[in-house]
Coordinates of C-alpha atoms and ligand atoms in Angstrom, one line a residue:
X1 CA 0.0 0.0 0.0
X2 CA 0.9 3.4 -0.3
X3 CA 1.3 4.1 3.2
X4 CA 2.8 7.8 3.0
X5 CA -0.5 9.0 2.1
X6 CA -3.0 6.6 3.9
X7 CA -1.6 7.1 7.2
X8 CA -0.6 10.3 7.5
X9 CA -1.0 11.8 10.8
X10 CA -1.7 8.8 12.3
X11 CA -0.2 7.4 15.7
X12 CA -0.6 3.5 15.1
X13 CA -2.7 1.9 12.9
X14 CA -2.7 -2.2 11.3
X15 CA -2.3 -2.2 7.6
X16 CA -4.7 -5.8 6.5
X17 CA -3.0 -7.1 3.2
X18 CA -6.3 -8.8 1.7
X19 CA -4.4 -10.7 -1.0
X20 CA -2.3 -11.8 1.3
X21 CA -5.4 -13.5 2.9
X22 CA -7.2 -14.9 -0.1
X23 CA -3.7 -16.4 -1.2
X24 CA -3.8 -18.2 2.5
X25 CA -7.4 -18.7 1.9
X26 CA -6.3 -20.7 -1.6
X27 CA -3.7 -22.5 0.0
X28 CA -5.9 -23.8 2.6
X29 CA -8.4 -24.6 0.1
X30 CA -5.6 -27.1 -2.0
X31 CA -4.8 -28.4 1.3
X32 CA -8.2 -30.2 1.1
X33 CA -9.5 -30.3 -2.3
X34 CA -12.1 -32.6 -1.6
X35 CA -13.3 -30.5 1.3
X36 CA -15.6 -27.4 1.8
X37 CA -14.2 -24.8 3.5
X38 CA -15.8 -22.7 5.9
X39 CA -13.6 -19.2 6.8
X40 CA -13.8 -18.8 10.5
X41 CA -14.1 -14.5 10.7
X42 CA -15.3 -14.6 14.3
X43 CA -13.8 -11.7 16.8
X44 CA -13.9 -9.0 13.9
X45 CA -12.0 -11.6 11.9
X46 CA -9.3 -12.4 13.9
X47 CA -8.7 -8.7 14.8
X48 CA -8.8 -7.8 10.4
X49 CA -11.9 -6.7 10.2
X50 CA -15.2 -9.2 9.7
X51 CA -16.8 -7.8 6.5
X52 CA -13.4 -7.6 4.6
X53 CA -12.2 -10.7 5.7
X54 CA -15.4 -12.4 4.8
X55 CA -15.7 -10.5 1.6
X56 CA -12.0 -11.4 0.6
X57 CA -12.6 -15.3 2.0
X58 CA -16.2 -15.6 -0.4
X59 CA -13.8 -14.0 -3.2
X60 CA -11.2 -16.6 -3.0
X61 CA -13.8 -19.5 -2.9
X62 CA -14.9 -19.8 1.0
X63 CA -18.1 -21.9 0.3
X64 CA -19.0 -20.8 4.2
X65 CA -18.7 -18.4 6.8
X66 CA -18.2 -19.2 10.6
X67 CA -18.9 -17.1 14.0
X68 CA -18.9 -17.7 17.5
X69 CA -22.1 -15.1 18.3
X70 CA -25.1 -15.1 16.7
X71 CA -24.4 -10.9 16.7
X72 CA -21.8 -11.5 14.4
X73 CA -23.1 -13.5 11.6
X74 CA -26.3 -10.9 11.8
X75 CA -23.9 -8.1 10.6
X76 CA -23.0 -10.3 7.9
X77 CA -26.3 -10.9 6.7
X78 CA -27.5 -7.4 7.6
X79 CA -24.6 -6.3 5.3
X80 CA -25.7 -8.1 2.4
X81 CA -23.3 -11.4 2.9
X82 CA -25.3 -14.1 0.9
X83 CA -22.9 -17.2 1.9
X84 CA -24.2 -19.8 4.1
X85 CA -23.0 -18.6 7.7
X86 CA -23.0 -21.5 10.8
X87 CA -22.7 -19.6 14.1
X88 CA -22.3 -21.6 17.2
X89 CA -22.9 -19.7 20.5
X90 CA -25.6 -19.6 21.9
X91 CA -27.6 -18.8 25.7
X92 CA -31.3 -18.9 26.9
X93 CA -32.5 -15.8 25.1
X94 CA -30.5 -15.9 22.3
X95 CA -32.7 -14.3 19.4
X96 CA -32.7 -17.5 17.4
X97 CA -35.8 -16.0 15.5
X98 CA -33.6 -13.4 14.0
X99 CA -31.1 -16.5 12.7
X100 CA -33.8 -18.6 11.0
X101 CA -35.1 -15.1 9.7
X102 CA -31.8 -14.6 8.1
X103 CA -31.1 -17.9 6.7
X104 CA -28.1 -18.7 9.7
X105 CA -27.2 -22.0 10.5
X106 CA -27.1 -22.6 14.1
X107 CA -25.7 -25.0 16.3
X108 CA -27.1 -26.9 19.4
X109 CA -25.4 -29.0 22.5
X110 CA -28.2 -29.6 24.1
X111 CA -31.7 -30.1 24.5
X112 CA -33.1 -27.1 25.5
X113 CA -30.8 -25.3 22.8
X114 CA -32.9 -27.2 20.4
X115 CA -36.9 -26.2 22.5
X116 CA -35.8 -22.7 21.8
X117 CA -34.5 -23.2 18.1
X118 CA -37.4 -25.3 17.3
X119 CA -39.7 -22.6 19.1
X120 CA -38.0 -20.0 17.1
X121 CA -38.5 -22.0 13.6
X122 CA -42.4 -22.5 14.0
X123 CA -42.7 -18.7 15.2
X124 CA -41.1 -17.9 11.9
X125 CA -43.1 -20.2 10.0
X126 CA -40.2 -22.2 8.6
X127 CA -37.1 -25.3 9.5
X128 CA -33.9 -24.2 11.2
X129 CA -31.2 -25.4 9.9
X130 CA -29.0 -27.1 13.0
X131 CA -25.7 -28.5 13.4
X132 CA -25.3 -30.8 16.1
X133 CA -22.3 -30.5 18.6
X134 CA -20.9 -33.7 20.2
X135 CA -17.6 -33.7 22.7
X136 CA -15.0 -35.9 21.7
X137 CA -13.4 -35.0 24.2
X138 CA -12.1 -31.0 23.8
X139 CA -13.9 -30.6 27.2
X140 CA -16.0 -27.8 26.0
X141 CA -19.1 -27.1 24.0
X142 CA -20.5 -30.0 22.6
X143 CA -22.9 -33.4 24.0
X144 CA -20.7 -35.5 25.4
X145 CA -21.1 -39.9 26.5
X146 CA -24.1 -40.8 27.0
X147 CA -25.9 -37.0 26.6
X148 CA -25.2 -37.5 22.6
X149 CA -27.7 -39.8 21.6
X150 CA -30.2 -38.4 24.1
X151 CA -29.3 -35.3 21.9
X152 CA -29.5 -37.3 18.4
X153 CA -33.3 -38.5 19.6
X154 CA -34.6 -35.0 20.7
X155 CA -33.2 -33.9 17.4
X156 CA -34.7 -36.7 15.6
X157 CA -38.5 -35.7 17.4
X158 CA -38.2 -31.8 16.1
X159 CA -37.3 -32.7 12.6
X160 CA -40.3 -35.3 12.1
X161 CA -42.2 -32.3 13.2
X162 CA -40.8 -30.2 10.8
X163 CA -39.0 -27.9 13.1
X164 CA -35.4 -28.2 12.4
X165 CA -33.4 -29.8 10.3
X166 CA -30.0 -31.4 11.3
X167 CA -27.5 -30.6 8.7
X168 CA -24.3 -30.6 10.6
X169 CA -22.5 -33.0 12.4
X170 CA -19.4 -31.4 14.4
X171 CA -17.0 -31.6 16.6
X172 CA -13.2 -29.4 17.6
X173 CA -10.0 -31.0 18.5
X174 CA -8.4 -30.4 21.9
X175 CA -4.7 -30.5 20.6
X176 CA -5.2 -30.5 17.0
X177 CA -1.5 -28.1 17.2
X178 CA 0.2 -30.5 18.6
X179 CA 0.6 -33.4 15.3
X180 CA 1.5 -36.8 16.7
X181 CA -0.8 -36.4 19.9
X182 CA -3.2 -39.4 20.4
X183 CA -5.8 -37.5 21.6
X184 CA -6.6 -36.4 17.9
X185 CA -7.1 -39.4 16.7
X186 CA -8.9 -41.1 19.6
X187 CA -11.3 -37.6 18.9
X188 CA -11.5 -38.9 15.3
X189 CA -12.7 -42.3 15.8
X190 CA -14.9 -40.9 18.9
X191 CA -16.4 -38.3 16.2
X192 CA -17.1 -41.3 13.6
X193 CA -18.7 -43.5 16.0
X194 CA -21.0 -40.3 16.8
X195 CA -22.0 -39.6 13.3
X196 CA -23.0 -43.6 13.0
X197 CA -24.9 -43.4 15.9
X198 CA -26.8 -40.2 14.5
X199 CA -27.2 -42.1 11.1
X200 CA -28.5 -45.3 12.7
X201 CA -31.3 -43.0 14.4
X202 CA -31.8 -41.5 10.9
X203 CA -30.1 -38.2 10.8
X204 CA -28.7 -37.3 7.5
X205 CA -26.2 -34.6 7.9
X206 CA -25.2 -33.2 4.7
X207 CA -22.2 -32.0 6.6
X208 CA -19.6 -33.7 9.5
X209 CA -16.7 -31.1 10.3
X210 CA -14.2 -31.1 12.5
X211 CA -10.9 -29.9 11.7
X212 CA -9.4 -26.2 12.6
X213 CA -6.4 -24.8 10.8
X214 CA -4.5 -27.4 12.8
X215 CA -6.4 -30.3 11.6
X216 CA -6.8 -28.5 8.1
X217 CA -3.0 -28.5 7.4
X218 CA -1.8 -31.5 8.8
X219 CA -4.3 -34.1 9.8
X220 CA -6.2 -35.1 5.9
X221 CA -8.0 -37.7 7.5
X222 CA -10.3 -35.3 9.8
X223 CA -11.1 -33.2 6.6
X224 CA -14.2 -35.1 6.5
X225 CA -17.2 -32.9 4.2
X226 CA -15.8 -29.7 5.1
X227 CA -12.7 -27.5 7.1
X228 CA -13.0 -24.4 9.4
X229 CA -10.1 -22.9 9.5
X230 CA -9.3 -19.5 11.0
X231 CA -5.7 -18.8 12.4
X232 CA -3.9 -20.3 9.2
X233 CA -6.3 -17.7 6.9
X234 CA -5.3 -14.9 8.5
X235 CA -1.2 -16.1 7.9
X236 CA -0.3 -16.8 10.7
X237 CA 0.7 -20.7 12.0
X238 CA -1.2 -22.6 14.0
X239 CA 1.9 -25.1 15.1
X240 CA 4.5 -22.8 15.3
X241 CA 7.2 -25.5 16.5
X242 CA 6.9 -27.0 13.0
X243 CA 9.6 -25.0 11.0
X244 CA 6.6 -25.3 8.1
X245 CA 5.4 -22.1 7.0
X246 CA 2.7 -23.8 4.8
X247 CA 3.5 -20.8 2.4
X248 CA 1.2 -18.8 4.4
X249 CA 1.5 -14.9 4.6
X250 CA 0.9 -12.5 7.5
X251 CA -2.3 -10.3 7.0
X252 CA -2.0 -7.8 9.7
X253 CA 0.9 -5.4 9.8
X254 CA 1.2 -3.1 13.2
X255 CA 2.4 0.0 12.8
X256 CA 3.0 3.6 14.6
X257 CA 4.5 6.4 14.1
X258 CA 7.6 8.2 16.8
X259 CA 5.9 10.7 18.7
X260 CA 9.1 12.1 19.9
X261 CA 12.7 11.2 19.8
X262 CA 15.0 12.3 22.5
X263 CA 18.5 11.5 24.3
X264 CA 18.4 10.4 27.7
X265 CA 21.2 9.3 30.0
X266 CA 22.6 6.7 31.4
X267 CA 21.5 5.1 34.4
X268 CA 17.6 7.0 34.5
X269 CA 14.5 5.3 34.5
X270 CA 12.1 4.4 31.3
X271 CA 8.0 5.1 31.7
X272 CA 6.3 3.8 34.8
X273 CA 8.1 2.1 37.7
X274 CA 11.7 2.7 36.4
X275 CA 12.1 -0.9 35.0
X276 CA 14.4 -0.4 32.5
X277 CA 17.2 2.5 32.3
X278 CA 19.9 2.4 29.2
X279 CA 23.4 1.6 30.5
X280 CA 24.8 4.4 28.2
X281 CA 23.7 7.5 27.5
X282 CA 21.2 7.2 24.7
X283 CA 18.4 8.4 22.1
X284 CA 15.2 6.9 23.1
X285 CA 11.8 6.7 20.9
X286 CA 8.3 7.2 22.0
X287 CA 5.7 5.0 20.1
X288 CA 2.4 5.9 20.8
X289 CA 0.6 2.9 20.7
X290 CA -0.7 1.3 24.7
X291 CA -2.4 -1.8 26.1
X292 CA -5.3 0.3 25.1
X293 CA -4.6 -0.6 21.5
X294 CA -3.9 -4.3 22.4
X295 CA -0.1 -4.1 23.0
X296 CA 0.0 -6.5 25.9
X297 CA 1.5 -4.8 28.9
X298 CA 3.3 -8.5 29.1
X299 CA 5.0 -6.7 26.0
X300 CA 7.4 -4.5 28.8
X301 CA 11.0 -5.0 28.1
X302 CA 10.3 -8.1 26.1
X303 CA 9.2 -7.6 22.9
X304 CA 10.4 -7.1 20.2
X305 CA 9.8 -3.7 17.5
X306 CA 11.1 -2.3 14.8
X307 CA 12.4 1.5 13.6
X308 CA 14.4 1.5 10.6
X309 CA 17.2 -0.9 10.0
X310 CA 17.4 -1.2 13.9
X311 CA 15.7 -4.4 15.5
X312 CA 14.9 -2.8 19.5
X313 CA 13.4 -4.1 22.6
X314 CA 10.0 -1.9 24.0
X315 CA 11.8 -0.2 26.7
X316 CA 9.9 -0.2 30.2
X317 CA 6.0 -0.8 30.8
X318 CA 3.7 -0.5 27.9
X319 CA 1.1 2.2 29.2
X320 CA -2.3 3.0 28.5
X321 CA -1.4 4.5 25.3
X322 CA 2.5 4.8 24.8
X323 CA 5.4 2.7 24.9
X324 CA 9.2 4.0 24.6
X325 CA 12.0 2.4 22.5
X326 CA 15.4 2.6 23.2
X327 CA 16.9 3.3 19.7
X328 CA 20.9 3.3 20.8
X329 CA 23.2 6.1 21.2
X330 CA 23.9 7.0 17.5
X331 CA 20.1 7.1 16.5
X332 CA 19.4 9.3 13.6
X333 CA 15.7 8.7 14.0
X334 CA 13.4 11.5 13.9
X335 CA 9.3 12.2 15.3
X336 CA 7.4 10.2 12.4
X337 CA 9.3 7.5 11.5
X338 CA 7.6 4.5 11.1
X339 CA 7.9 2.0 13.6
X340 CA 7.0 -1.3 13.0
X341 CA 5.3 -3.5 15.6
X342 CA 4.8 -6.7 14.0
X343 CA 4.3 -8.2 10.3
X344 CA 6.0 -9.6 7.5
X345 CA 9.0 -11.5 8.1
X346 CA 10.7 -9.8 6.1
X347 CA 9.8 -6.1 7.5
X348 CA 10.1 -6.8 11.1
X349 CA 8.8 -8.8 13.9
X350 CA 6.1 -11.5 13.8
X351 CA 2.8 -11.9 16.1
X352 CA 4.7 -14.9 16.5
X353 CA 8.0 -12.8 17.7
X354 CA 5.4 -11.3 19.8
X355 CA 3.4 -14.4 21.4
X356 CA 6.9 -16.3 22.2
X357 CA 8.0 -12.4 24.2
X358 CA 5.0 -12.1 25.9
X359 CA 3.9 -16.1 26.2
X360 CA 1.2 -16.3 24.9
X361 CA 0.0 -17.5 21.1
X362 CA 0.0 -15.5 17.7
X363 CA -4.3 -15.3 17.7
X364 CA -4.5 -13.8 21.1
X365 CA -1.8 -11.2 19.5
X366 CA -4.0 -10.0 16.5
X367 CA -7.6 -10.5 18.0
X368 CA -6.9 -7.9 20.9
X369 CA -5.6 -5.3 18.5
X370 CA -7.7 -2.5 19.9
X371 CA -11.1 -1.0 18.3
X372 CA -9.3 2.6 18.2
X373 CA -6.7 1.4 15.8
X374 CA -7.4 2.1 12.5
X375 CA -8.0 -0.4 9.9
X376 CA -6.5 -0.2 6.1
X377 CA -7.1 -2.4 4.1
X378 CA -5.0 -3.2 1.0
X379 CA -5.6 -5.7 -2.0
X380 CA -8.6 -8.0 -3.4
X381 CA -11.6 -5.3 -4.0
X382 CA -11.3 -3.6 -0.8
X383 CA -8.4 -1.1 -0.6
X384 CA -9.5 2.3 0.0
X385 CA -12.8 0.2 2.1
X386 CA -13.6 2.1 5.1
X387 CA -14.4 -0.2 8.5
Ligands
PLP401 C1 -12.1 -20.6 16.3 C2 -12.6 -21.9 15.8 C3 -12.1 -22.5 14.7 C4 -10.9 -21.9 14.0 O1 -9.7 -22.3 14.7 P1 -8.3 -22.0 14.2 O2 -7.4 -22.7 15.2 O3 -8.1 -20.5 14.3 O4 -8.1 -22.5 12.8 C5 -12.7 -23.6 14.2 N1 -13.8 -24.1 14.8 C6 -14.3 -23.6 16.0 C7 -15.4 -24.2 16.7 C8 -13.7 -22.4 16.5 O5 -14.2 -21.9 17.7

């Protein structure tokens, strides 16, 4: 993009490379040929943005869309998103009227979750569309033992009345990251043995899914009818001890811009609480970008930015909304430079960089990039789009 002009005047802001994304989006899609994929753009698309993501992930063939609250796949629809959507939280309450309204698949883990889709569906006047949710073990959502065909049954009732219609089978791996585990394959064979049972009581699913980006690029035998991955889309690796990159590409790229550049001696304290101080007299940068705009305040003294040719450490706490670098003694930096959080390989840091600093993982990096922190988007049909 052409940054100079897009971002003038601008503290930080994440530049969203949308080609970037429907290139992942292809490579996950030859990954498993034989598989629909749905695009998982839950959390405002993993920090990018959920209708440009979504857009960009029906562009480069995305057959569906996937969301964890029902709120989110309403703006989808509500922005004229035509693609079949599955979202898959739900509560007592939950406005399942408006989902059947809007043609949104919905899932259900328990009894009562189907009552109240089934009650929604005849106040509408027409079948929900359900996906059943069984634990294989995850320890999460899902029916798990002996509640699943108790679940299968009451499913079973509200389709012969017309109600519902179960067209999802579906499960999600516990450590689908970590390849050789044998907990993803005794989920596997647990999740088969759940779809025959369903069969047997006569559900036809057009659709059994389990597999994450994980599962997506390197478990083929839990491709099954169709794939949900999310992480891997958005470039970024869900099994970052494999030295793989999958030929995947970063999306988001972090950027600000030095709000001041000054020297500062040896031996004084950096931002709040004085943990860090230069051991020779130095030029230090302030980058105006805070745990407000989802740089973690794990990020203090750890991670890693950078400014120029020079590859820096955030010196002392991240703040609210300002961080300072320490840019070395012979800094010819100036206020405005770019600084570069994380990105590209080859411009800087990773979210990866960033999740080993701080320890945590690369999604928790780009989903908490703040709402204050402008999006620009670059690439496929969208550059120029505004939020
Ligand atoms: C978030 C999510 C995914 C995508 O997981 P990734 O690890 O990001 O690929 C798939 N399925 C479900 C149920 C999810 O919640």
């Amino acid at each position: 993009m052409n940054s100079t002009d897009a971002t003038a005047g601008l503290t930080v802001w994440a530049e969203i490379d949308l080609d970037a994304f429907e290139d992942n989006v292809r490579t996950l899609r030859a990954r498993a040929p034989h598989s629909q994929l749905m695009a998982v753009v839950k959390a405002d698309g993993y920090g990018h943005g959920l209708l440009p993501v979504a857009r960009a992930a029906v562009r480069a063939g995305a057959d569906w869309l996937g969301v964890a609250q029902p709120t989110e796949a309403f703006a989808l629809r509500d922005a004229g998103v035509t693609t079949r959507i599955l979202t898959w939280l739900s509560v007592p309450g939950t406005d399942f009227a408006g989902a059947v309204r809007r043609d949104i698949d919905v899932s259900a883990s328990a009894p009562w979750t189907l009552d109240a889709i089934a009650g929604a569906a005849r106040s509408e006047g027409r079948s929900a569309r359900v996906h059943l949710k069984v634990d294989t073990g995850l320890g999460r959502g899902g029916a798990f033992g002996t509640d699943w065909p108790t679940l299968v049954e009451h499913a079973r009732r509200l389709e012969s009345e017309g109600a519902i219609s179960v067209v999802g089978i579906w499960t999600h791996f516990a450590m689908a990251d970590a390849p050789e585990h044998p907990t993803v394959l005794a989920q596997q064979d647990t999740f088969f043995e759940a779809v025959a049972t369903a069969e047997r009581a006569g559900v036809r699913p057009e659709v059994r899914h389990l597999a994450n980006s994980a599962a997506t690029l390197v478990h083929p035998a839990a491709h099954a009818d169709l794939v949900r991955p999310g992480i891997a889309m958005y470039g970024l690796s869900p099994v970052p001890e494999v030295a793989d990159d999958f030929g995947l590409r970063p999306v988001m790229t972090l950027r600000a811009r030095l709000a001041l550049v000054k020297r500062w001696p040896a031996g004084r304290g950096i931002s709040y609480g004085h943990v860090y101080a230069p051991e020779v007299d130095t030029v230090v940068g302030l980058v105006p970008a805070g745990y407000a705009d989802g740089v973690p305040r794990s990020a203090t003294n750890v991670a890693p930015v950078q400014v120029g040719a020079r590859r820096t450490t955030i010196a002392g706490r991240v703040c609210m909304d300002q961080f300072v670098v320490d840019l070395g003694p012979d800094s010819a930096a100036a206020a405005g430079d770019v600084v570069t959080l994380f990105g590209k390989p080859s411009e800087g840091p990773t979210a990866q960089d960033w999740a080993d600093a701080t320890e945590t993982i690369s999604y928790e990096i780009v989903t908490r990039i703040g709402a204050r922190v402008p999006r620009l988007w670059s690439g496929g049909a969208e550059a120029g789009a505004g939020a």
